Coordinates of C-alpha atoms and ligand atoms in Angstrom, one line a residue:
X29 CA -1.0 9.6 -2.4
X30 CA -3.1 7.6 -4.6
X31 CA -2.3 8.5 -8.4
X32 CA -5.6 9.4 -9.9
X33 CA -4.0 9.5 -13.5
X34 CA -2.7 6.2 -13.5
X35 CA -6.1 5.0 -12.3
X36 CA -7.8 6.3 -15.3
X37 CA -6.0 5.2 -17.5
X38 CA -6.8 1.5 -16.3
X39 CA -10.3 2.4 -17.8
X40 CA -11.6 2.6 -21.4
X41 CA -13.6 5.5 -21.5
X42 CA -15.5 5.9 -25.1
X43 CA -14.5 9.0 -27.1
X44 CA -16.0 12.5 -26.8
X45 CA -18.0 11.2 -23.6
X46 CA -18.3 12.3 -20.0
X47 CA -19.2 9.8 -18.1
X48 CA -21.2 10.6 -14.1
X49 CA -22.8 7.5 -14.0
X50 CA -20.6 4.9 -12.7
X51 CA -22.5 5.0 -9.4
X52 CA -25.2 3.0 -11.5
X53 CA -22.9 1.2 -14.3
X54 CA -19.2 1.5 -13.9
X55 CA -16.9 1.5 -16.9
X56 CA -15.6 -0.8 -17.9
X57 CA -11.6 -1.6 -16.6
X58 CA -9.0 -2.6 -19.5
X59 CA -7.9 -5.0 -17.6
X60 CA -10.9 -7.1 -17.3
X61 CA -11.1 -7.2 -21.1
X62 CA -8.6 -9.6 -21.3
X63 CA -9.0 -11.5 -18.5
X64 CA -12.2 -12.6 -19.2
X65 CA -10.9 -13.4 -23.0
X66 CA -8.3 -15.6 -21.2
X67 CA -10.9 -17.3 -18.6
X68 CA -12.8 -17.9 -21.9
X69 CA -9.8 -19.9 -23.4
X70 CA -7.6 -21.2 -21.4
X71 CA -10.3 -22.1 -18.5
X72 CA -13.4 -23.2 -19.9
X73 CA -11.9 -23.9 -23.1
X74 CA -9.4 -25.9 -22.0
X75 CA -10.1 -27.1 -18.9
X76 CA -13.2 -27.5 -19.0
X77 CA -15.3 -29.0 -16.0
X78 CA -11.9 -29.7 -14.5
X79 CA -11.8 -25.3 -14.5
X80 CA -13.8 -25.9 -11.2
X81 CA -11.1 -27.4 -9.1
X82 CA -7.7 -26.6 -11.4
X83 CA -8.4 -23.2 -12.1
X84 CA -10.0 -22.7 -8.6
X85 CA -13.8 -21.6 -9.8
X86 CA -15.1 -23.1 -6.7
X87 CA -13.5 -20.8 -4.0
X88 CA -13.7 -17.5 -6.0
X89 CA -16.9 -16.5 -4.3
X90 CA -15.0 -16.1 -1.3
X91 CA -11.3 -15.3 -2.8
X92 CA -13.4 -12.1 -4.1
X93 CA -15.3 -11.5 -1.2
X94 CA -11.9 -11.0 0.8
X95 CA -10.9 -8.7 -1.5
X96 CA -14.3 -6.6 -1.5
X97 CA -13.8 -7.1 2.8
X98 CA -10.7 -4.8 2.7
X99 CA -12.7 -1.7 1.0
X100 CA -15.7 -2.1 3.6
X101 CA -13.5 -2.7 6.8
X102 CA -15.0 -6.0 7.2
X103 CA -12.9 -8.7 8.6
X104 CA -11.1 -11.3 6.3
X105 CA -13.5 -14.5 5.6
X106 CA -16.8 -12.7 6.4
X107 CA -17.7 -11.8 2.8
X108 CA -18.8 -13.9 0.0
X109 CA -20.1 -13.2 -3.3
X110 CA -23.0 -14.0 -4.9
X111 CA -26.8 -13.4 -6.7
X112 CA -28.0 -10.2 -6.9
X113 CA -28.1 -7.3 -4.1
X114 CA -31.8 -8.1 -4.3
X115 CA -31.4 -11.5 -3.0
X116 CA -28.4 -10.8 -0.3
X117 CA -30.5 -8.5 1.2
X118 CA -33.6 -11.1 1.3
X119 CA -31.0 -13.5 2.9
X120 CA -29.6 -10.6 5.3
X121 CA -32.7 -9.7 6.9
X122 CA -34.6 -13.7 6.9
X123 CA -30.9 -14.3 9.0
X124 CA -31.4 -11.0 10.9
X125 CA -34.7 -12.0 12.0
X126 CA -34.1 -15.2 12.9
X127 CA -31.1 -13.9 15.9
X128 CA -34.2 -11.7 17.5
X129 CA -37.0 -14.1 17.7
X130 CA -39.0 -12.6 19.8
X131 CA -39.6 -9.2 17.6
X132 CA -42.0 -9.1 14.6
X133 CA -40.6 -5.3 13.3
X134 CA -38.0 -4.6 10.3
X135 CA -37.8 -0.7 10.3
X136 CA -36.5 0.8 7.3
X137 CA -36.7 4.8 5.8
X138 CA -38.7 5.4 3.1
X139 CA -36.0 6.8 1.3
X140 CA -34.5 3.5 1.3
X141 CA -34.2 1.9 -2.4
X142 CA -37.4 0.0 -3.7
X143 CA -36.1 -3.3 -4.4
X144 CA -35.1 -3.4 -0.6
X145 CA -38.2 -2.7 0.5
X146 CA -39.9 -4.8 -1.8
X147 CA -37.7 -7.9 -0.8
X148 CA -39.1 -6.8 2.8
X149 CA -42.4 -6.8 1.6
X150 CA -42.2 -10.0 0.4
X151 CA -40.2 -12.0 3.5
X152 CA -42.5 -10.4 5.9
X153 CA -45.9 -12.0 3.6
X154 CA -44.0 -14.9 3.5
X155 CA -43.5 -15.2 7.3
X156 CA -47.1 -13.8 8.4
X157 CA -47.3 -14.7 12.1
X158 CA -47.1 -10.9 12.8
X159 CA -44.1 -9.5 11.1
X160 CA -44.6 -6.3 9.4
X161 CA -42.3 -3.5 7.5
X162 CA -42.5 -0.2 9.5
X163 CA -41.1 2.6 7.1
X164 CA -40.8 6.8 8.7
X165 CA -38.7 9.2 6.8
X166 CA -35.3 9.2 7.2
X167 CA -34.9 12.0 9.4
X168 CA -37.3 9.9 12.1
X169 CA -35.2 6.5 11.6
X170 CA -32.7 7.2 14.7
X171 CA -36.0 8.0 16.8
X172 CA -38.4 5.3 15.6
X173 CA -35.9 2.6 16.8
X174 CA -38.1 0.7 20.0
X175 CA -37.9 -2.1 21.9
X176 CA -40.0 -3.7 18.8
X177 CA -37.5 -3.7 16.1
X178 CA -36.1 -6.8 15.4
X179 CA -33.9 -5.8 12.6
X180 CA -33.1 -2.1 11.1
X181 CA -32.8 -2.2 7.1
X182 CA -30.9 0.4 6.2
X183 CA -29.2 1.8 2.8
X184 CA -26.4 3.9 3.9
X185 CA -26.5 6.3 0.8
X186 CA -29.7 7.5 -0.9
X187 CA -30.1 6.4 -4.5
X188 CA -31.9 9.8 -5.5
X189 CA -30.4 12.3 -3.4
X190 CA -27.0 11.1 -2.0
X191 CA -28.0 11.6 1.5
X192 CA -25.9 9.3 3.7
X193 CA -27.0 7.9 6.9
X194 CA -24.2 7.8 10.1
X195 CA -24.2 4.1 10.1
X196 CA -21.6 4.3 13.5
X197 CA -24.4 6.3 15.2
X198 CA -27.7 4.5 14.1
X199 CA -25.8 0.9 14.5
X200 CA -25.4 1.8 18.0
X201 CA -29.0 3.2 18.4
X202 CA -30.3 -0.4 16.9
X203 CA -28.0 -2.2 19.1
X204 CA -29.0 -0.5 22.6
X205 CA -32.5 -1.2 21.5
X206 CA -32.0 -4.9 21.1
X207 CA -32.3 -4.5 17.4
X208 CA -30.3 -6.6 14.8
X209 CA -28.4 -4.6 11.9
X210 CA -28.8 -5.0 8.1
X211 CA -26.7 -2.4 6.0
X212 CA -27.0 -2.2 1.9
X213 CA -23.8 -0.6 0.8
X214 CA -24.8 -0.8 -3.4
X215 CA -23.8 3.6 -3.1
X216 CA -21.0 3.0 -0.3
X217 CA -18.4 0.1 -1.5
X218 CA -15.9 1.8 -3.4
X219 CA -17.2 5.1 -3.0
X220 CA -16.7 6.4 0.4
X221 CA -15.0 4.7 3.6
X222 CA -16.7 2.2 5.0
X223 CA -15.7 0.3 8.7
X224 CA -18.2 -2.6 9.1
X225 CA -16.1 -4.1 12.2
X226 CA -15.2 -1.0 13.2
X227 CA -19.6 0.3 13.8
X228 CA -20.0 -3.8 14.7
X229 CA -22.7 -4.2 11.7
X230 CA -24.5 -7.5 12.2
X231 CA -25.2 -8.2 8.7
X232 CA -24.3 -6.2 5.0
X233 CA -25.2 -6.6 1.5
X234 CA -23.7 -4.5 -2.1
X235 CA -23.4 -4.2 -5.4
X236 CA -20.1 -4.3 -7.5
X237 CA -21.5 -3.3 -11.0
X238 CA -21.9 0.7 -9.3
X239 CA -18.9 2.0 -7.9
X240 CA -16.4 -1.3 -8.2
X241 CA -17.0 -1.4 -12.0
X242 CA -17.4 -5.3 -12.5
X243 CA -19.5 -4.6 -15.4
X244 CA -23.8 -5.4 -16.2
X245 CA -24.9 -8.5 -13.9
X246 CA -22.0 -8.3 -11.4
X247 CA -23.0 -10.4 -8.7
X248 CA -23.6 -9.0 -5.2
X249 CA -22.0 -9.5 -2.0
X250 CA -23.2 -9.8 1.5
X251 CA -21.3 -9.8 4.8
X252 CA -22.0 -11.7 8.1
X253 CA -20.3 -10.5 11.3
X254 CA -17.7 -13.3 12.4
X255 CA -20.2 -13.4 16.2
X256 CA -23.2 -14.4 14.0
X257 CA -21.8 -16.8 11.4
X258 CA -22.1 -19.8 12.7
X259 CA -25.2 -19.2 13.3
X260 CA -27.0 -17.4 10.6
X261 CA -29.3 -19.4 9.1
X262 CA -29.6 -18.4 5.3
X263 CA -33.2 -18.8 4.5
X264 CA -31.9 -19.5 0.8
X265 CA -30.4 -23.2 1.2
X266 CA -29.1 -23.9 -2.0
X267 CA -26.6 -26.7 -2.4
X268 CA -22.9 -24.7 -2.4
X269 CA -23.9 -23.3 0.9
X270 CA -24.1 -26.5 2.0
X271 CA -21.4 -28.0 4.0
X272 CA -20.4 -30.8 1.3
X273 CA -22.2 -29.9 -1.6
X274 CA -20.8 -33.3 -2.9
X275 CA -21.9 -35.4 -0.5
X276 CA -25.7 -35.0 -2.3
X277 CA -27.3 -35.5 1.2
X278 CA -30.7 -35.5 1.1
X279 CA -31.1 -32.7 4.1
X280 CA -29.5 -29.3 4.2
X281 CA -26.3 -28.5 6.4
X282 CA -25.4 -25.1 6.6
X283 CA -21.7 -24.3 5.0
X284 CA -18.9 -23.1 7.5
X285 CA -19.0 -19.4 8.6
X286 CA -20.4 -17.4 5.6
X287 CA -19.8 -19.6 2.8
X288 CA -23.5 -20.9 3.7
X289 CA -24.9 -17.2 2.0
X290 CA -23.6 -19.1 -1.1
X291 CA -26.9 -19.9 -3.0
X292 CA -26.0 -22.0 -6.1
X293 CA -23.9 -21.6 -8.9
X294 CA -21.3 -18.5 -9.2
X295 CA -21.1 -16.3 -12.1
X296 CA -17.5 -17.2 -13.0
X297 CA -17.0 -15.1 -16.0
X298 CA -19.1 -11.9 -14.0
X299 CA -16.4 -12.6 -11.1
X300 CA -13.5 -12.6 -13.6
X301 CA -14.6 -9.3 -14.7
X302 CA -14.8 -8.0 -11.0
X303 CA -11.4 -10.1 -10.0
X304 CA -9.9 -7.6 -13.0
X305 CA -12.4 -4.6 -11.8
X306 CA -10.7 -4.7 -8.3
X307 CA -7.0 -4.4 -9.5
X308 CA -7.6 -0.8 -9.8
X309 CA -8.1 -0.5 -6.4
X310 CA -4.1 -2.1 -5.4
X311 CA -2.7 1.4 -5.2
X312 CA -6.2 3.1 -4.1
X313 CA -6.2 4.2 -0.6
X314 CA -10.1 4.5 0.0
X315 CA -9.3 7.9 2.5
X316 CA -7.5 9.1 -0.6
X317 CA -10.6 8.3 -3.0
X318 CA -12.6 10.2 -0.1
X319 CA -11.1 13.3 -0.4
X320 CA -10.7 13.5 -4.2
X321 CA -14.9 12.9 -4.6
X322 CA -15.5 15.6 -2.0
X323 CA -13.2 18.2 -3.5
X324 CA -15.0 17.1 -6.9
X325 CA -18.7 17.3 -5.9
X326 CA -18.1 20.5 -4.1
X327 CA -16.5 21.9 -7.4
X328 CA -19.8 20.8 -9.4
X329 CA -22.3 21.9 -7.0
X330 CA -21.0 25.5 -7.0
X331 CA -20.2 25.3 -10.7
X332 CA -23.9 24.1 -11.6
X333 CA -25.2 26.9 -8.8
X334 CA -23.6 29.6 -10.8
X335 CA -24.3 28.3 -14.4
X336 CA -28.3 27.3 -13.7
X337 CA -29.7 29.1 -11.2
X338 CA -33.4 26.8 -12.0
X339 CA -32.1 23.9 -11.2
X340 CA -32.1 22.9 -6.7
X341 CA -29.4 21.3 -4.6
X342 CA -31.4 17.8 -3.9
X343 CA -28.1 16.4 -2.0
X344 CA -26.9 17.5 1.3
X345 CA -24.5 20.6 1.0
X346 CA -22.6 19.3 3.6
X347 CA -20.0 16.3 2.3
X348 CA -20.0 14.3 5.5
X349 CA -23.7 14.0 5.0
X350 CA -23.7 13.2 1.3
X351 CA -22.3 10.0 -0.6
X352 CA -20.5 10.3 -3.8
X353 CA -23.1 11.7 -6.1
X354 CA -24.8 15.2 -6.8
X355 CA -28.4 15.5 -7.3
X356 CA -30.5 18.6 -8.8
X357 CA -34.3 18.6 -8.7
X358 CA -35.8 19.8 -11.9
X359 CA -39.2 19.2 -12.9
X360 CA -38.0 18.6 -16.3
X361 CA -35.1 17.0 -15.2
X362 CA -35.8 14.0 -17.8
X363 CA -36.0 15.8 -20.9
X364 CA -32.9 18.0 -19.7
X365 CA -31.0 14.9 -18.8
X366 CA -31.6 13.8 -22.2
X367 CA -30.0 16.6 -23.7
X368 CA -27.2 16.2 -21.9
X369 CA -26.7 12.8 -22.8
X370 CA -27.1 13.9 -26.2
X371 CA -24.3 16.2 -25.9
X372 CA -22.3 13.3 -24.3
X373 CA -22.6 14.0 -20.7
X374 CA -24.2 11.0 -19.4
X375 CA -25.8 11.2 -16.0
X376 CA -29.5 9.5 -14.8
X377 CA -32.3 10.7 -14.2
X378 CA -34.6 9.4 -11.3
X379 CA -38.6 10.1 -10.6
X380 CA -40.0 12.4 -10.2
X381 CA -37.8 14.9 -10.5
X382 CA -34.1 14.0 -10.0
X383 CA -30.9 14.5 -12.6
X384 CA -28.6 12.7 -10.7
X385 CA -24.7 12.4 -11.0
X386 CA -22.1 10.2 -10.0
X387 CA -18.8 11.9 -9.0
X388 CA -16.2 8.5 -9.9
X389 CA -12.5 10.0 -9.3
X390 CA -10.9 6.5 -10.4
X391 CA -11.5 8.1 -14.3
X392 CA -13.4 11.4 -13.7
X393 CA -11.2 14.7 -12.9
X394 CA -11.7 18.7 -12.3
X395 CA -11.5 18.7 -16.4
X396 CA -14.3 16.6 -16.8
X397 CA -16.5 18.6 -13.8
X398 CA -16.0 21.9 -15.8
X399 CA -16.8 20.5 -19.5
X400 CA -20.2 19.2 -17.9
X401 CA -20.8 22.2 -15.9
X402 CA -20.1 24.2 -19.0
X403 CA -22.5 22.2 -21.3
X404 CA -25.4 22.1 -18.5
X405 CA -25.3 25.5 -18.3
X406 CA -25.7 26.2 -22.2
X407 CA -28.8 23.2 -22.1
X408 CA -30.4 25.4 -19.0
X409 CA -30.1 28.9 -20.3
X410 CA -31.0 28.3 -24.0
X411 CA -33.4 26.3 -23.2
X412 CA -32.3 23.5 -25.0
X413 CA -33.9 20.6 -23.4
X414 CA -37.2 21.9 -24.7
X415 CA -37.7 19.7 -27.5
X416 CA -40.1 16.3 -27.9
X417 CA -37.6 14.0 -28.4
X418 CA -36.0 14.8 -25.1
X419 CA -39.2 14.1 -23.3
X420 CA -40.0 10.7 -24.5
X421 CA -39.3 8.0 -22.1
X422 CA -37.4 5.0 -22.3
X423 CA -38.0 2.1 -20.2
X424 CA -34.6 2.5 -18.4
X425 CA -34.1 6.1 -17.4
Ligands
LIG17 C1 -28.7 -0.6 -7.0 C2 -29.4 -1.1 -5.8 C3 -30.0 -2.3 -5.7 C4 -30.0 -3.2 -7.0 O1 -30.3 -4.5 -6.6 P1 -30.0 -5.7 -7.7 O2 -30.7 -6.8 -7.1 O3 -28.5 -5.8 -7.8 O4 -30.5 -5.3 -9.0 C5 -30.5 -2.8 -4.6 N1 -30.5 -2.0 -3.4 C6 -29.9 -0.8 -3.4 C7 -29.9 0.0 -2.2 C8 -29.4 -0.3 -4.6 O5 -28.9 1.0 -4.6

């Protein structure tokens, strides 16, 4: 059994606060505190450029990425780090689309995050020559797959609402079809079990600053099925995807297997702090993890159910169908969000209408559901949100 005290304590968690967001900032670990101190010193400040090769800067993209690969079920050299989520998934699907030729559709849900259907928007402008971004409402996705998808775009777990697609089920529906997959996994990797070989994804992209805790800026990571590496072609060339980034040829060659996702330079530092992140995880058994969020969600939804009868289940009452997050619809959900946050519960808030709460059992426990429950139910039935300050916007929410 994974020990859920001795995780916790790996984290520093600031005084007097309760903290369900780490689905959008994770804490940050203890350990990576001092790592990154010592990267500081003893690698860049004494090594210097020579870090590269003696302290071995150069392969952590994919030493890291094989790491990640054992919390998504994805087999070991098929993830490498990198850039933003943003950008992997730009790569993902220009890759994806280039394996089905002879197809012009990416389908996607509109529940799907923006940023992923903006980088859509933008490759499938870019292309012209008929490609187009179909989105229908997540509900419809399973039937709207045709014999003109080229590539599905699908985020397994719904920012706002938790809601999480069966990506075994719709993997296989895409497949039949002809369709290439692209999965985005920033709500999935390290918060639910995840079996990329297992549902034979074709291509998937994540986070690590959400639910793997490798701090603000943590790069991304992406994920090519072994079948298509050797063929994916990753739209982004940059020069350490390239398969002798010191040979300064003039052309582009693509890398060997997935290291050619590689864009340019790696954060070091960022993948320090996500090297140190990701020690938590050594006694973690992701099934263990599972279990633990589910018992703890279903504990705060009947909690907030009985404390504020105003406020509406927006996640799936069922646990297989929801990710590892609670959502209430409010229509002052802001304002009452921000007086929580003043009473130090911090959760997010997301338009229009969505108080939204990450359910993190590396650090968060039945102790800190109850104190939360307790304190949102004083805000609702006092009415304590009710005041201007709590209504004015700030430009991250
Ligand atoms: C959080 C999130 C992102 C964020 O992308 P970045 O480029 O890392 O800022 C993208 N897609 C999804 C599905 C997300 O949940």
């Amino acid at each position: 059994m994974t020990d859920f005290d001795a995780t916790r304590a790996m984290f520093h968690l600031p005084e007097g606060v309760i903290y369900l967001d780490g689905n959008s900032l994770g804490p940050l670990p203890r350990g990576a505190e001092a790592r990154v101190a010592k990267a500081m010193r003893d690698e860049w400040g004494e090594m210097l450029i020579t870090a590269w090769n003696k302290a071995g800067w150069m392969e952590q993209p994919r030493r890291v990425g094989d790491r990640i690969a054992r919390l998504i079920g994805a087999e070991p050299g098929s993830v490498v780090m990198g850039d933003t989520l943003s950008i992997k998934v730009f790569q993902a699907l220009a890759a994806a689309l280039a394996l089905n030729p002879d197809r012009r559709v990416i389908l996607s849900d509109t529940g799907n995050f923006p940023s992923d259907l903006y980088m859509a928007e933008g490759l499938v402008q870019m292309l012209g020559d008929g490609y187009e971004l179909r989105t229908v409402a997540p509900e419809a996705l399973e039937g709207a797959i045709d014999a003109s998808v080229a590539v599905t775009l699908i985020t397994e777990v719904d920012y706002a609402t938790g809601r999480k697609h069966d990506m075994k089920r719709l993997t296989d529906a895409a497949h039949a079809a002809g369709a290439v997959t692209v999965w985005a996994l920033a709500h999935s990797a390290g918060a639910l079990p995840v079996d990329l070989a297992g549902c034979n994804v074709d291509f998937a992209a994540g986070c690590t600053y959400k639910f793997l805790n490798s701090g603000p800026g943590g790069p991304a990571f992406i994920y090519v099925a072994p079948r298509h590496a050797e063929r994916a072609r990753p739209a982004l060339a940059g020069w350490l995807g390239h398969a002798a980034p010191f040979d300064f040829e003039p052309s582009y060659r693509p890398g060997a297997g997935v290291e050619r996702m590689r864009v340019g330079t790696p954060p070091v530092l960022q993948l320090v702090a996500l090297e140190a992140a990701l020690d938590v995880w050594e006694d973690v058994t992701v099934d263990d993890l599972r279990a633990r969020s589910l018992e703890l969600s279903e504990r705060f939804i009947a909690g907030v159910e009985a404390a504020c009868p105003d406020l509406a289940l927006a996640s799936p009452r069922d646990g297989a169908a929801r990710g590892s997050q609670v959502s209430f619809r409010h229509p002052e959900g802001y304002a009452i969000m921000q007086a929580l946050i003043a009473r130090g519960v911090i959760g997010d808030f997301r338009a229009p209408d969505i108080l939204r709460f990450g359910i993190t059992p590396l650090y968060i426990g039945t102790a800190e559901i109850d104190t939360a429950v307790r304190i949102l139910g004083e805000i609702m039935a006092g009415g304590l949100w009710d005041r201007p300050e709590y209504r004015t916007r700030a430009a991250v929410t």
